[in-house]
């Protein structure tokens, strides 16, 4: 089921005082929390693994430099956004424990920001569509995973021309290795 109320980084930054607008100017992408579901999920038959030996931990990566296959821990991402450090995402090597992985990116067309509801609807259709099936190996409706996305904010759309949506899959549990081809 689709979430009726997306949570954008714009709202979170506003609650945090907007930090003189600088944080907002740096944040052209925003998470839509729990686009196709909410809260935590139970993931049967997922083995929890400890981080890979020699793991270096997260590397802060510019939100405009994220790539398909980048992995992270959702809670670390939430912490970064709530602290006002909205221009970077703490990315991990997928060999380390993580619960989220970027699987698809695309740009929303148009000259005028379509509004949060339209962006959310577009993200829900696109991220849960063929892109998800191609990456995970099963249709979203038959998967045990959830999806979420970084989306352009109205400010990012208007000031720096950000149109990019970054779709990511969430497992609900810590896993190691890529989720590509997980078939579940």
CSV table of C-alpha atoms in Angstrom, one decimal:
chain,number,residue,atom,x,y,z
A,1,UNK,CA,0.0,0.0,0.0
A,2,UNK,CA,1.2,3.5,-0.8
A,3,UNK,CA,2.0,5.9,1.9
A,4,UNK,CA,-0.4,8.9,1.8
A,5,UNK,CA,2.1,11.3,3.4
A,6,UNK,CA,5.6,11.3,2.1
A,7,UNK,CA,8.2,12.8,4.4
A,8,UNK,CA,10.7,15.0,2.6
A,9,UNK,CA,14.0,16.3,3.7
A,10,UNK,CA,12.5,19.8,3.2
A,11,UNK,CA,10.1,19.1,6.1
A,12,UNK,CA,12.8,17.6,8.3
A,13,UNK,CA,15.2,20.5,7.6
A,14,UNK,CA,12.4,23.0,8.4
A,15,UNK,CA,11.9,21.3,11.7
A,16,UNK,CA,15.5,21.6,12.5
A,17,UNK,CA,15.6,25.3,12.0
A,18,UNK,CA,16.7,25.4,8.3
A,19,UNK,CA,20.3,26.2,9.4
A,20,UNK,CA,20.2,29.6,7.6
A,21,UNK,CA,19.0,27.9,4.4
A,22,UNK,CA,22.4,26.5,3.6
A,23,UNK,CA,21.4,22.9,4.4
A,24,UNK,CA,18.3,23.2,2.2
A,25,UNK,CA,20.3,24.6,-0.7
A,26,UNK,CA,22.7,21.6,-0.5
A,27,UNK,CA,19.8,19.1,-0.4
A,28,UNK,CA,18.3,18.6,-3.7
A,29,UNK,CA,17.2,15.1,-2.9
A,30,UNK,CA,14.9,14.0,-0.2
A,31,UNK,CA,13.8,10.6,1.1
A,32,UNK,CA,10.2,9.6,0.8
A,33,UNK,CA,9.9,7.5,3.9
A,34,UNK,CA,8.2,4.2,3.4
A,35,UNK,CA,6.7,4.9,0.0
A,36,UNK,CA,5.1,1.5,-0.3
A,37,UNK,CA,4.6,0.5,3.2
A,38,UNK,CA,5.7,1.7,6.6
A,39,UNK,CA,7.6,0.8,9.7
A,40,UNK,CA,9.6,-2.3,10.0
A,41,UNK,CA,8.9,-5.6,8.2
A,42,UNK,CA,9.6,-9.1,9.0
A,43,UNK,CA,12.0,-10.8,6.6
A,44,UNK,CA,12.0,-14.5,7.0
A,45,UNK,CA,15.0,-16.6,6.3
A,46,UNK,CA,17.5,-13.7,6.3
A,47,UNK,CA,20.7,-14.6,8.0
A,48,UNK,CA,22.1,-11.7,10.1
A,49,UNK,CA,25.8,-11.5,9.5
A,50,UNK,CA,28.5,-9.4,11.2
A,51,UNK,CA,30.4,-6.8,9.2
A,52,UNK,CA,33.1,-8.1,7.0
A,53,UNK,CA,36.6,-8.3,8.5
A,54,UNK,CA,38.6,-5.2,7.8
A,55,UNK,CA,35.4,-3.3,7.0
A,56,UNK,CA,36.0,0.4,7.0
A,57,UNK,CA,32.5,1.6,7.9
A,58,UNK,CA,30.5,4.2,6.1
A,59,UNK,CA,32.0,6.8,3.7
A,60,UNK,CA,30.2,10.0,3.4
A,61,UNK,CA,29.2,10.4,-0.2
A,62,UNK,CA,27.7,13.5,-1.9
A,63,UNK,CA,24.1,12.9,-2.6
A,64,UNK,CA,24.7,13.8,-6.2
A,65,UNK,CA,27.4,11.1,-6.5
A,66,UNK,CA,25.3,8.1,-5.4
A,67,UNK,CA,25.3,5.1,-7.8
A,68,UNK,CA,23.3,2.0,-8.4
A,69,UNK,CA,24.7,-0.7,-6.1
A,70,UNK,CA,25.6,1.7,-3.3
A,71,UNK,CA,24.7,0.3,0.2
A,72,UNK,CA,23.9,1.9,3.5
A,73,UNK,CA,22.1,1.5,6.8
A,74,UNK,CA,18.8,3.4,6.8
A,75,UNK,CA,19.2,4.5,10.5
A,76,UNK,CA,22.6,6.0,9.7
A,77,UNK,CA,20.9,7.9,6.8
A,78,UNK,CA,18.2,9.2,9.1
A,79,UNK,CA,20.8,10.3,11.6
A,80,UNK,CA,22.7,12.2,8.9
A,81,UNK,CA,19.5,13.9,7.7
A,82,UNK,CA,18.3,14.9,11.2
A,83,UNK,CA,21.8,16.3,12.0
A,84,UNK,CA,21.4,18.7,9.1
A,85,UNK,CA,24.2,17.0,7.1
A,86,UNK,CA,21.9,16.6,4.2
A,87,UNK,CA,24.4,16.9,1.4
A,88,UNK,CA,26.1,13.5,2.1
A,89,UNK,CA,24.9,9.9,2.6
A,90,UNK,CA,26.9,7.4,4.7
A,91,UNK,CA,27.7,4.7,2.0
A,92,UNK,CA,29.1,1.2,3.0
A,93,UNK,CA,30.8,-1.4,0.9
A,94,UNK,CA,28.0,-4.0,0.3
A,95,UNK,CA,30.3,-6.6,1.8
A,96,UNK,CA,29.6,-4.9,5.2
A,97,UNK,CA,26.3,-5.2,7.0
A,98,UNK,CA,23.6,-2.9,5.6
A,99,UNK,CA,19.9,-2.9,5.1
A,100,UNK,CA,19.5,-0.7,2.0
A,101,UNK,CA,20.8,-0.6,-1.5
A,102,UNK,CA,20.3,1.8,-4.4
A,103,UNK,CA,18.9,-0.1,-7.4
A,104,UNK,CA,17.6,2.5,-9.9
A,105,UNK,CA,17.9,6.2,-10.8
A,106,UNK,CA,16.0,8.4,-13.3
A,107,UNK,CA,15.0,12.0,-13.9
A,108,UNK,CA,11.5,13.4,-13.6
A,109,UNK,CA,10.6,15.4,-16.7
A,110,UNK,CA,9.2,18.9,-16.8
A,111,UNK,CA,10.1,22.5,-16.2
A,112,UNK,CA,7.8,23.1,-13.3
A,113,UNK,CA,8.1,21.2,-10.0
A,114,UNK,CA,5.0,18.9,-10.0
A,115,UNK,CA,4.4,18.9,-6.3
A,116,UNK,CA,5.2,16.3,-3.6
A,117,UNK,CA,2.1,14.2,-4.3
A,118,UNK,CA,2.9,13.9,-8.0
A,119,UNK,CA,6.5,13.1,-7.3
A,120,UNK,CA,5.5,10.5,-4.7
A,121,UNK,CA,3.1,8.9,-7.2
A,122,UNK,CA,5.7,8.9,-10.0
A,123,UNK,CA,8.3,7.3,-7.6
A,124,UNK,CA,5.8,4.7,-6.4
A,125,UNK,CA,5.0,3.6,-10.0
A,126,UNK,CA,8.6,3.7,-11.3
A,127,UNK,CA,10.6,2.3,-8.3
A,128,UNK,CA,8.1,-0.5,-7.7
A,129,UNK,CA,7.9,-1.3,-11.4
A,130,UNK,CA,10.1,-3.1,-13.9
A,131,UNK,CA,13.3,-1.5,-12.4
A,132,UNK,CA,12.6,-3.3,-9.1
A,133,UNK,CA,11.9,-6.6,-10.9
A,134,UNK,CA,15.0,-6.3,-13.0
A,135,UNK,CA,17.2,-5.7,-10.0
A,136,UNK,CA,15.7,-8.0,-7.4
A,137,UNK,CA,14.4,-10.8,-9.7
A,138,UNK,CA,10.8,-10.8,-8.6
A,139,UNK,CA,7.9,-8.4,-8.9
A,140,UNK,CA,7.6,-5.9,-6.0
A,141,UNK,CA,4.2,-7.4,-5.0
A,142,UNK,CA,5.8,-10.8,-4.5
A,143,UNK,CA,8.9,-9.5,-2.7
A,144,UNK,CA,9.6,-9.4,1.0
A,145,UNK,CA,11.5,-6.1,0.6
A,146,UNK,CA,10.3,-2.5,0.7
A,147,UNK,CA,11.4,0.5,-1.4
A,148,UNK,CA,12.1,4.1,-0.7
A,149,UNK,CA,13.7,6.9,-2.7
A,150,UNK,CA,15.6,10.2,-2.6
A,151,UNK,CA,13.6,12.8,-4.6
A,152,UNK,CA,14.1,16.3,-5.7
A,153,UNK,CA,12.7,19.0,-3.4
A,154,UNK,CA,11.0,22.0,-4.8
A,155,UNK,CA,13.9,24.2,-3.8
A,156,UNK,CA,16.4,21.9,-5.5
A,157,UNK,CA,14.3,21.7,-8.6
A,158,UNK,CA,14.1,25.5,-8.9
A,159,UNK,CA,17.6,26.5,-7.7
A,160,UNK,CA,19.9,23.8,-9.2
A,161,UNK,CA,17.7,22.0,-11.7
A,162,UNK,CA,17.6,18.7,-9.7
A,163,UNK,CA,15.2,16.2,-11.3
A,164,UNK,CA,16.9,13.0,-10.2
A,165,UNK,CA,15.1,10.2,-8.3
A,166,UNK,CA,17.2,7.6,-6.6
A,167,UNK,CA,15.3,4.4,-5.8
A,168,UNK,CA,16.6,2.0,-3.1
A,169,UNK,CA,15.4,-1.3,-1.6
A,170,UNK,CA,15.2,-1.9,2.2
A,171,UNK,CA,15.5,-5.3,3.7
A,172,UNK,CA,14.3,-4.6,7.3
A,173,UNK,CA,17.3,-6.6,8.6
A,174,UNK,CA,21.1,-6.3,8.3
A,175,UNK,CA,22.5,-8.3,5.4
A,176,UNK,CA,25.8,-8.5,3.6
A,177,UNK,CA,26.4,-8.7,-0.1
A,178,UNK,CA,24.3,-7.1,-2.9
A,179,UNK,CA,20.6,-7.6,-3.1
A,180,UNK,CA,20.8,-7.7,-6.9
A,181,UNK,CA,19.2,-11.0,-8.0
A,182,UNK,CA,18.0,-11.8,-4.4
A,183,UNK,CA,14.8,-13.3,-5.9
A,184,UNK,CA,12.7,-12.6,-2.8
